[in-house]
mmCIF file of N, CA and C in Angstrom:
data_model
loop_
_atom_site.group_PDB
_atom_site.id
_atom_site.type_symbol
_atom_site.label_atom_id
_atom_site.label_comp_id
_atom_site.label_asym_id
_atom_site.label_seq_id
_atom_site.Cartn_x
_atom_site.Cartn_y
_atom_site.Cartn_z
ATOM 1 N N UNK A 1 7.937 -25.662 -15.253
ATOM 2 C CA UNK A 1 8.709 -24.504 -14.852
ATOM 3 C C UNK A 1 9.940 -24.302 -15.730
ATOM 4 N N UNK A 2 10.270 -24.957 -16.525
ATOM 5 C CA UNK A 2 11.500 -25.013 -17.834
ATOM 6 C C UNK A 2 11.032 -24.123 -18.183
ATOM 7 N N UNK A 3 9.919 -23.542 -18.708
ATOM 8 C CA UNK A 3 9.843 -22.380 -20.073
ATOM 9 C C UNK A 3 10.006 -21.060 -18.591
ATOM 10 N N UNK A 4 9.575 -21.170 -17.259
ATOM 11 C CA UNK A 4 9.748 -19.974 -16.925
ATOM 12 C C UNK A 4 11.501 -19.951 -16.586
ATOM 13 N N UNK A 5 12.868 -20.941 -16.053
ATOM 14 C CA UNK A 5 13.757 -20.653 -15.928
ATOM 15 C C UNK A 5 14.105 -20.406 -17.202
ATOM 16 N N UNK A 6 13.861 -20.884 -18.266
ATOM 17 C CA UNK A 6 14.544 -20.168 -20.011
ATOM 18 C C UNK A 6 14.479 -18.739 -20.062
ATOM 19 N N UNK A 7 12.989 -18.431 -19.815
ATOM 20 C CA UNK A 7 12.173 -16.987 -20.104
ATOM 21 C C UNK A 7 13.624 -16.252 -19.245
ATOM 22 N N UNK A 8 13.451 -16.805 -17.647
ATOM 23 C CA UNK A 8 14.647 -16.233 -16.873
ATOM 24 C C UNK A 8 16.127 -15.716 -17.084
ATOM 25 N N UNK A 9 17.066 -17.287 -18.013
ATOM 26 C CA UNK A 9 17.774 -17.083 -18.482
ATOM 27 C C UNK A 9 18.411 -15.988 -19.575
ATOM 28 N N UNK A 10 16.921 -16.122 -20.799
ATOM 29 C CA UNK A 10 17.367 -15.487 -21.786
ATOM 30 C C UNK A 10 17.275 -13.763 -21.259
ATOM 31 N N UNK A 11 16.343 -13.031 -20.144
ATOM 32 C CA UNK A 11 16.403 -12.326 -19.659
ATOM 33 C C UNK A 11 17.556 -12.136 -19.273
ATOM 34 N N UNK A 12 18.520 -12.397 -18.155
ATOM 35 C CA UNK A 12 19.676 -12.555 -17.960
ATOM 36 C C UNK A 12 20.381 -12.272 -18.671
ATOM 37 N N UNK A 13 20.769 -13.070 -19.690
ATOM 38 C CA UNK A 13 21.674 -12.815 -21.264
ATOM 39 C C UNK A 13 21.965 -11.628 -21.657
ATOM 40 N N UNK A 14 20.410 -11.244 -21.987
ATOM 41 C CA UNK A 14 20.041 -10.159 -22.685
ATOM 42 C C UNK A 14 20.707 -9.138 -21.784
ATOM 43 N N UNK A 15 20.620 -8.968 -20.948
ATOM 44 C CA UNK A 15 20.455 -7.742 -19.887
ATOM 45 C C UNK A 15 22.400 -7.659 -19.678
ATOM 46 N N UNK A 16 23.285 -8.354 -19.370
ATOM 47 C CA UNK A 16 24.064 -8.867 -19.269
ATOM 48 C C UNK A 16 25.005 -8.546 -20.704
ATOM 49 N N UNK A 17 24.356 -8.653 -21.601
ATOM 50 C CA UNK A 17 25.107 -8.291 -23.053
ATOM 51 C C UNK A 17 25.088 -7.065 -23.179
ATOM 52 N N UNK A 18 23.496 -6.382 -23.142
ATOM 53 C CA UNK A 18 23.253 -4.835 -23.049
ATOM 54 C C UNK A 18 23.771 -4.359 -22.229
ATOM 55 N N UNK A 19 24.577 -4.514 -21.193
ATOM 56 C CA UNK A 19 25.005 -3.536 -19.869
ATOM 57 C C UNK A 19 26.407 -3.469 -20.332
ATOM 58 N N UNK A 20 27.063 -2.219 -19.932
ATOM 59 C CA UNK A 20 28.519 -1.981 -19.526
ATOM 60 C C UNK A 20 29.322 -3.397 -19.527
ATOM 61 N N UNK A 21 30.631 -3.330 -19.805
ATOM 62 C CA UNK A 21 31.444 -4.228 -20.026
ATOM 63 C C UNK A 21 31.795 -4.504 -18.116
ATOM 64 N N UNK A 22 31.909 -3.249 -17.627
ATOM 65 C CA UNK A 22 32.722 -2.889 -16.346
ATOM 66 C C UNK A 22 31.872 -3.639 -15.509
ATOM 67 N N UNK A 23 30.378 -3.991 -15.390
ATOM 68 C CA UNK A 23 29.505 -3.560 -14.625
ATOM 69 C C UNK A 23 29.280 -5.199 -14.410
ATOM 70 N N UNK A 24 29.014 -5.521 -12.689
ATOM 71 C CA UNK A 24 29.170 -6.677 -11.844
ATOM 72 C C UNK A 24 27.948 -6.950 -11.399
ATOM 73 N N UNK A 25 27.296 -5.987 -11.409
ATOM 74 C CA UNK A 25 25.112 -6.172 -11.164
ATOM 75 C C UNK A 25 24.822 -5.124 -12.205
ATOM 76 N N UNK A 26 23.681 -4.895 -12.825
ATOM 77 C CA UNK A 26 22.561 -4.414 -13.617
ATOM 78 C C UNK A 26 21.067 -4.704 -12.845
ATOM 79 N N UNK A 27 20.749 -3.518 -13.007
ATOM 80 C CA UNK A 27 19.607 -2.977 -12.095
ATOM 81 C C UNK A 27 18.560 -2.676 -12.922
ATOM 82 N N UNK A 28 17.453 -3.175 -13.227
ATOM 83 C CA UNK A 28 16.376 -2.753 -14.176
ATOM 84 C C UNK A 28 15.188 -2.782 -13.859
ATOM 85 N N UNK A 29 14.599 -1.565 -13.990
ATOM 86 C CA UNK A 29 12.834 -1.308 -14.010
ATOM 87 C C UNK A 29 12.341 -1.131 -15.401
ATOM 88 N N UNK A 30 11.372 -2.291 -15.035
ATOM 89 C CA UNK A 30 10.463 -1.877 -15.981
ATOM 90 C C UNK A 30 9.066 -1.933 -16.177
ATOM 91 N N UNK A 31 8.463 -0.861 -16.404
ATOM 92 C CA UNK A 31 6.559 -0.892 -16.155
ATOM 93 C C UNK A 31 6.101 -1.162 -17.817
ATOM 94 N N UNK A 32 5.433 -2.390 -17.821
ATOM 95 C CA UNK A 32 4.813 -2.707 -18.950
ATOM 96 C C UNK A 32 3.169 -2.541 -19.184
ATOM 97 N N UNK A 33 3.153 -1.917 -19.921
ATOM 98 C CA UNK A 33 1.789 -1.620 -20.451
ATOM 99 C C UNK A 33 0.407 -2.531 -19.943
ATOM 100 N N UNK A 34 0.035 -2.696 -19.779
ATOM 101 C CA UNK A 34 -1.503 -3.854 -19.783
ATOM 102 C C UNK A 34 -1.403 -4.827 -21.060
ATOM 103 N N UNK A 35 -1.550 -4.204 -22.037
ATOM 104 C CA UNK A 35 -1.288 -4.518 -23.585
ATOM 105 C C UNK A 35 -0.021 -5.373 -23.785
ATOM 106 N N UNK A 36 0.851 -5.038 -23.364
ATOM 107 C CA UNK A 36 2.445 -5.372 -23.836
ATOM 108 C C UNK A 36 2.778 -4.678 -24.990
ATOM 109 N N UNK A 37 1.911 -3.575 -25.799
ATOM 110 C CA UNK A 37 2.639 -2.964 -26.280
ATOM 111 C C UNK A 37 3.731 -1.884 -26.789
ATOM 112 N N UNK A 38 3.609 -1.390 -25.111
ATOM 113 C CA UNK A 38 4.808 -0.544 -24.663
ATOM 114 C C UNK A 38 5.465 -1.148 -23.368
ATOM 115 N N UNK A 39 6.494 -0.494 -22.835
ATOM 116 C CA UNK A 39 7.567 -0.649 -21.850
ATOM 117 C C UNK A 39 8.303 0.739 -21.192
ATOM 118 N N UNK A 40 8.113 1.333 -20.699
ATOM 119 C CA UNK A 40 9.322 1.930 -20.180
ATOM 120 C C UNK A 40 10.297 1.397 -18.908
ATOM 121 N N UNK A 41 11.484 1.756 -19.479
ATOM 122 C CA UNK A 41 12.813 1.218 -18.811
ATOM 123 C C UNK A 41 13.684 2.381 -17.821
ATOM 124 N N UNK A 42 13.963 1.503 -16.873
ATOM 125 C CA UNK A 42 15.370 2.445 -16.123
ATOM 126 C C UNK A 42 16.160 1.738 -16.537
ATOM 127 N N UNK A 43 17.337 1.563 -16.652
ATOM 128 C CA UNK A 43 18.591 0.838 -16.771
ATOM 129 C C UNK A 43 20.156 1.474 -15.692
ATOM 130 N N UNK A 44 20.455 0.778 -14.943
ATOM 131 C CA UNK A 44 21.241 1.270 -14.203
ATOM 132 C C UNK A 44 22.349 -0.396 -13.825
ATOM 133 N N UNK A 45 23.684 0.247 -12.952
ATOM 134 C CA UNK A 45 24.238 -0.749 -12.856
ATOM 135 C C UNK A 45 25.315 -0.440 -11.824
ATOM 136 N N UNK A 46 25.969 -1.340 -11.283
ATOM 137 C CA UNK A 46 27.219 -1.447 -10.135
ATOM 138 C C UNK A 46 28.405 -1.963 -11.114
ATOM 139 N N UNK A 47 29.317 -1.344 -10.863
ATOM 140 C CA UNK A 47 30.581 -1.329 -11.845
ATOM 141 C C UNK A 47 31.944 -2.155 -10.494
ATOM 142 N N UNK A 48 32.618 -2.596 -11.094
ATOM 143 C CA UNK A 48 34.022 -3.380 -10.003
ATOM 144 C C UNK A 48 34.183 -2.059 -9.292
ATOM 145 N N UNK A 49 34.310 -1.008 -9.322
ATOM 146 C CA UNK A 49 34.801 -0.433 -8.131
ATOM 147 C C UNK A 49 33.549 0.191 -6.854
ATOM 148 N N UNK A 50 32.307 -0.468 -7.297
ATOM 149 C CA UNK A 50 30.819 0.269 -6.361
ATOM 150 C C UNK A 50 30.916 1.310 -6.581
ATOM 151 N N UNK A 51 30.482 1.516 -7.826
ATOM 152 C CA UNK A 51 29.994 3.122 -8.025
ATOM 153 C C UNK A 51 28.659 2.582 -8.998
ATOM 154 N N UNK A 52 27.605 3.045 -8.727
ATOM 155 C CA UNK A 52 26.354 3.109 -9.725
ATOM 156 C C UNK A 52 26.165 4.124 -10.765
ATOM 157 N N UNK A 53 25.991 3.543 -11.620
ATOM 158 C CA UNK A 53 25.515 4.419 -12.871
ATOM 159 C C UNK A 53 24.745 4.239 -13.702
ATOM 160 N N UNK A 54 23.885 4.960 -15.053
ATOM 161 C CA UNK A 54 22.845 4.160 -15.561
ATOM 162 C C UNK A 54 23.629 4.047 -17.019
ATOM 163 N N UNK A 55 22.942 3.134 -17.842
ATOM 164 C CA UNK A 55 23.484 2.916 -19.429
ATOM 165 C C UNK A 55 21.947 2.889 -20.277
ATOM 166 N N UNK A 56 22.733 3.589 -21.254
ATOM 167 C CA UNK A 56 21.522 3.034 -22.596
ATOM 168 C C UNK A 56 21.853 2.031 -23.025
ATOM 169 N N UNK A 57 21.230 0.657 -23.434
ATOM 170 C CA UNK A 57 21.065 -0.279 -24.435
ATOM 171 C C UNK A 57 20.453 0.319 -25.910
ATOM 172 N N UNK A 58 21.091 -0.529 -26.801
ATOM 173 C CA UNK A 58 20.918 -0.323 -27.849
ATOM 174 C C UNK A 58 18.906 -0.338 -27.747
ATOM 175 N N UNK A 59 18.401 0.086 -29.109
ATOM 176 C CA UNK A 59 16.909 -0.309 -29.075
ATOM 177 C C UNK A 59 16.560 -1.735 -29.131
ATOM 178 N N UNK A 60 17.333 -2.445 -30.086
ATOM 179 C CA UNK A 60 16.663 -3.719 -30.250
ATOM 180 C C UNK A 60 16.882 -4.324 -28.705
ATOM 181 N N UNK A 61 17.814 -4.145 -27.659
ATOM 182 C CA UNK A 61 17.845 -4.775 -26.546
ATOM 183 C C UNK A 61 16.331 -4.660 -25.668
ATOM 184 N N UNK A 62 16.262 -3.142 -25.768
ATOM 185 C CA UNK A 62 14.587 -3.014 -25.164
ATOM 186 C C UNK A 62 13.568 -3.352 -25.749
ATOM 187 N N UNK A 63 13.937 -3.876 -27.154
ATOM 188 C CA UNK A 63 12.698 -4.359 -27.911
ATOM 189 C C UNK A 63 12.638 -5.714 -27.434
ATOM 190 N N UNK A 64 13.407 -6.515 -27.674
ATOM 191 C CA UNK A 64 13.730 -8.233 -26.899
ATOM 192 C C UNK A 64 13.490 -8.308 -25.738
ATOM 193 N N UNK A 65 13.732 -7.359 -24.804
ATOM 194 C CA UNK A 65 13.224 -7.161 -23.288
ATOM 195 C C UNK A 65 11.818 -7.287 -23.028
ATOM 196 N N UNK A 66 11.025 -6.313 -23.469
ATOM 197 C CA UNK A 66 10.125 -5.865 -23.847
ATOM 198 C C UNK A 66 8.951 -7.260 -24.274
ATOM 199 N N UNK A 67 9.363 -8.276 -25.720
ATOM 200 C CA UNK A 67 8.717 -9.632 -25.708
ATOM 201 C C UNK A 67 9.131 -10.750 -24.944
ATOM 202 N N UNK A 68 9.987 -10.908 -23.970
ATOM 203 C CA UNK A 68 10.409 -11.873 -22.968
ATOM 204 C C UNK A 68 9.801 -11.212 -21.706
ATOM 205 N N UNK A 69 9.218 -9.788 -21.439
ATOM 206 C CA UNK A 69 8.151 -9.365 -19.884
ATOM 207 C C UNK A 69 7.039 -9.978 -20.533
ATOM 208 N N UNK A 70 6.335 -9.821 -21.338
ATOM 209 C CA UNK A 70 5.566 -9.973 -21.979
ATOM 210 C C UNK A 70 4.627 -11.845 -22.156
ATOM 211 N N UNK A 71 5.618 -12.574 -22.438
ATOM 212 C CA UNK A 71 6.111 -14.033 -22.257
ATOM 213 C C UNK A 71 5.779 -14.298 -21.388
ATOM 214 N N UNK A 72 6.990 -13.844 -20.020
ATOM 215 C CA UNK A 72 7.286 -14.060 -18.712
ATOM 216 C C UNK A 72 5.407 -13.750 -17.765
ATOM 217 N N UNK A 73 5.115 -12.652 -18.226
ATOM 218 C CA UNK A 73 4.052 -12.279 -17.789
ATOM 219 C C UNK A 73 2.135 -13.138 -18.294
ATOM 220 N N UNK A 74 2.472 -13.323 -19.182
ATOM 221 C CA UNK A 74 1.774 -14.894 -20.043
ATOM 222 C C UNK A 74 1.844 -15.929 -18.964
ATOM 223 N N UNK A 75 2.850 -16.295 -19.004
ATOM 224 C CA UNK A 75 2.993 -17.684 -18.009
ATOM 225 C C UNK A 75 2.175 -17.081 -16.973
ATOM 226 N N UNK A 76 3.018 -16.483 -16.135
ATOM 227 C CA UNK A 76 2.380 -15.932 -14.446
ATOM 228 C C UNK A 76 0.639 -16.086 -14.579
ATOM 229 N N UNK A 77 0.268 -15.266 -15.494
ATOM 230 C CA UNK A 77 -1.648 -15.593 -15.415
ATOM 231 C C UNK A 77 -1.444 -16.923 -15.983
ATOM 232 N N UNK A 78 -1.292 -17.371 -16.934
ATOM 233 C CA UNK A 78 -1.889 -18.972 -17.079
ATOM 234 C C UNK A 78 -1.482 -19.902 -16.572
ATOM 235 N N UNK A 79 -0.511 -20.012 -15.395
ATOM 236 C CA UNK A 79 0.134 -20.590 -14.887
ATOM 237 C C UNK A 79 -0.239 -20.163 -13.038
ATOM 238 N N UNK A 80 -1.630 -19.272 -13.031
ATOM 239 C CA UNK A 80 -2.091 -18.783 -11.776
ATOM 240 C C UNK A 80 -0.765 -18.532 -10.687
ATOM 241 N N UNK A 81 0.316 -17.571 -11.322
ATOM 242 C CA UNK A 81 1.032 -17.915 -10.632
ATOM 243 C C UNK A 81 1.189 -16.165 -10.112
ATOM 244 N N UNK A 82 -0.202 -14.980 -9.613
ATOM 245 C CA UNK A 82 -0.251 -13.813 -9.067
ATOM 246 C C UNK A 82 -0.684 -13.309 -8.293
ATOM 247 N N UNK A 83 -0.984 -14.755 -8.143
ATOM 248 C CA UNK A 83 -1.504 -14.415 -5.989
ATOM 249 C C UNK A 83 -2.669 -14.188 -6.390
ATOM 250 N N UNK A 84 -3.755 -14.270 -7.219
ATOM 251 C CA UNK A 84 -5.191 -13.869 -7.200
ATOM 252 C C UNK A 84 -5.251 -12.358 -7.288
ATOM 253 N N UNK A 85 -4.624 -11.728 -7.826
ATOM 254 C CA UNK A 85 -4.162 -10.396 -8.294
ATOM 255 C C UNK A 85 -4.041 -10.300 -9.614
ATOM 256 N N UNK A 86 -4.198 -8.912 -10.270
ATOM 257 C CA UNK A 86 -4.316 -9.105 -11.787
ATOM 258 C C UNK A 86 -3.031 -9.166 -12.142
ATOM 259 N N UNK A 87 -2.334 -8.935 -13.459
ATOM 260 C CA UNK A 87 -1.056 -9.286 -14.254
ATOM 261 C C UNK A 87 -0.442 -7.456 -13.331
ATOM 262 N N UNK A 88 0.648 -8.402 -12.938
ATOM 263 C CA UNK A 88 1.819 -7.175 -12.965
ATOM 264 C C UNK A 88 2.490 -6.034 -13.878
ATOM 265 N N UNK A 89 2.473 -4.936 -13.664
ATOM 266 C CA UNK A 89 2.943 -4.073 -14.456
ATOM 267 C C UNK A 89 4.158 -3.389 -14.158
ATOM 268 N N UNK A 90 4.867 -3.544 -13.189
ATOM 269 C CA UNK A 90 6.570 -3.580 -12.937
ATOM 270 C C UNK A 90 6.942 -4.260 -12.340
ATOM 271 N N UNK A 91 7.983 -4.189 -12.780
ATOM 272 C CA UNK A 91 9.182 -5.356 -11.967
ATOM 273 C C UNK A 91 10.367 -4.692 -12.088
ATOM 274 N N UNK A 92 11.193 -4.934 -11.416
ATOM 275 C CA UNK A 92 12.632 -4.402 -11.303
ATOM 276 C C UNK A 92 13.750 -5.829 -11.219
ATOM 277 N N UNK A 93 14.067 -6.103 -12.018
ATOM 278 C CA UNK A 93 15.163 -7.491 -12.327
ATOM 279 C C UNK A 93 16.773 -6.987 -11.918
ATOM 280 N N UNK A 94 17.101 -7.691 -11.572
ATOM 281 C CA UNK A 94 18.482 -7.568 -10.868
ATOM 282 C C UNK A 94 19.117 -8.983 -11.084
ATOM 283 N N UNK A 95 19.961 -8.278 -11.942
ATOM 284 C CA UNK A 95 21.231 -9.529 -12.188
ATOM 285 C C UNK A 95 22.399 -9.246 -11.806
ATOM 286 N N UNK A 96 23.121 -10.478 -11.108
ATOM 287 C CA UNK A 96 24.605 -10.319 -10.144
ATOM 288 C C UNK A 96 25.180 -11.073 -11.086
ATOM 289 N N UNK A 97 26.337 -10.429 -12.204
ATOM 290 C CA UNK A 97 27.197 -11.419 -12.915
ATOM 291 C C UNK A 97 27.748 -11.942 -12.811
ATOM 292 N N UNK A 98 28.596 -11.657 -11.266
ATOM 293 C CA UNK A 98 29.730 -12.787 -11.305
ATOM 294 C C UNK A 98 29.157 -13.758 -10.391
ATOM 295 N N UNK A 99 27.895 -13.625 -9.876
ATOM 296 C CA UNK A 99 27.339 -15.186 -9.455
ATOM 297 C C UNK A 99 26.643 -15.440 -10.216
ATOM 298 N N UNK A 100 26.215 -15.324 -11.304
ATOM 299 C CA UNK A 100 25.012 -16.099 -12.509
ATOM 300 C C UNK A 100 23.814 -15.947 -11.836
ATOM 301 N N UNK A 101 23.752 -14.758 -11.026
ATOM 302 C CA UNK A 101 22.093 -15.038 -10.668
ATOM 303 C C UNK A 101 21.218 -13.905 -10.940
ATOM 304 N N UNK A 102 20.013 -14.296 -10.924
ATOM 305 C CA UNK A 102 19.350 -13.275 -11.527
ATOM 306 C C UNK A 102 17.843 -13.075 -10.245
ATOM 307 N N UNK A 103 17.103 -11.868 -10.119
ATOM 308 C CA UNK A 103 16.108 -11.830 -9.362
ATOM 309 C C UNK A 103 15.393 -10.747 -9.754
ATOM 310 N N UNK A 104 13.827 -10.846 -9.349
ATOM 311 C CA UNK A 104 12.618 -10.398 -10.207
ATOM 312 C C UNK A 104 12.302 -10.213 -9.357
ATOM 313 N N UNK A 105 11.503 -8.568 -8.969
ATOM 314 C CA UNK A 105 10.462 -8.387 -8.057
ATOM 315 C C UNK A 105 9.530 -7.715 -9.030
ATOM 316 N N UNK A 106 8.228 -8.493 -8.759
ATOM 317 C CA UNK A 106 7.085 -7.534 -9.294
ATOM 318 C C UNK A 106 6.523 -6.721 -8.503
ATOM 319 N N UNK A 107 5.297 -5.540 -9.098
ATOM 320 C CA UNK A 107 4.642 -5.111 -8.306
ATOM 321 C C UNK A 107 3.319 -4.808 -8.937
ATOM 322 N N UNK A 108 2.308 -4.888 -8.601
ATOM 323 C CA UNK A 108 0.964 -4.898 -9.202
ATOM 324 C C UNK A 108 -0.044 -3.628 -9.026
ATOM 325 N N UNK A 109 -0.941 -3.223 -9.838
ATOM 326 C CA UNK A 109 -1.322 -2.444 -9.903
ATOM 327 C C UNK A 109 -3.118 -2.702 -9.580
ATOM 328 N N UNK A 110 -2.917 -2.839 -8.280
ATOM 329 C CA UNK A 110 -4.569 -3.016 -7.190
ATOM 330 C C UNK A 110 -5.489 -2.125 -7.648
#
């Protein structure tokens, strides 16, 4: 489970560097291709005073995003870790910065 809390971490990072300076959670959807060779993104976030708003990241951030779902999503099938369900194609990640934590919901496409 090391390579999936890394995969986790560097997610985190990433997401965390790309967001607003202001911003105390970052809110992200994203539906990945079957392939992994596309992604589309929401990007949104909670700022110190609770107000939500969304941000662009630079490209290379959604490009790095983009091969760490990809990764992350690798493990989960070879690691039988999808409930007997095929590979997920969104998830919405939510990172809380000023507690270091991070959380993943997938959702699958039955």
């Amino acid at each position: 489970m090391k390579e999936l809390d890394d995969l986790h971490n560097k997610i985190g990072q990433l997401l965390s560097d790309a967001g607003p300076a202001n911003a105390k959670k970052i809110i992200t959807r994203a539906k990945l291709a079957l392939d992994g060779e596309s992604c589309e993104y929401e990007y949104d976030y909670i700022d110190q005073d609770d107000h939500e708003d969304w941000f662009v990241p630079d490209k290379l951030a959604s490009y790095d995003l983009r091969l760490l779902l990809v990764r992350m999503r690798d493990f989960h099938l070879q690691n039988n870790m999808t409930n007997g369900k095929p590979a997920w194609t969104n998830c919405e990640i939510i990172i809380d910065i000023p507690e270091g934590k991070i959380n993943i919901n997938f959702s699958y496409n039955d």
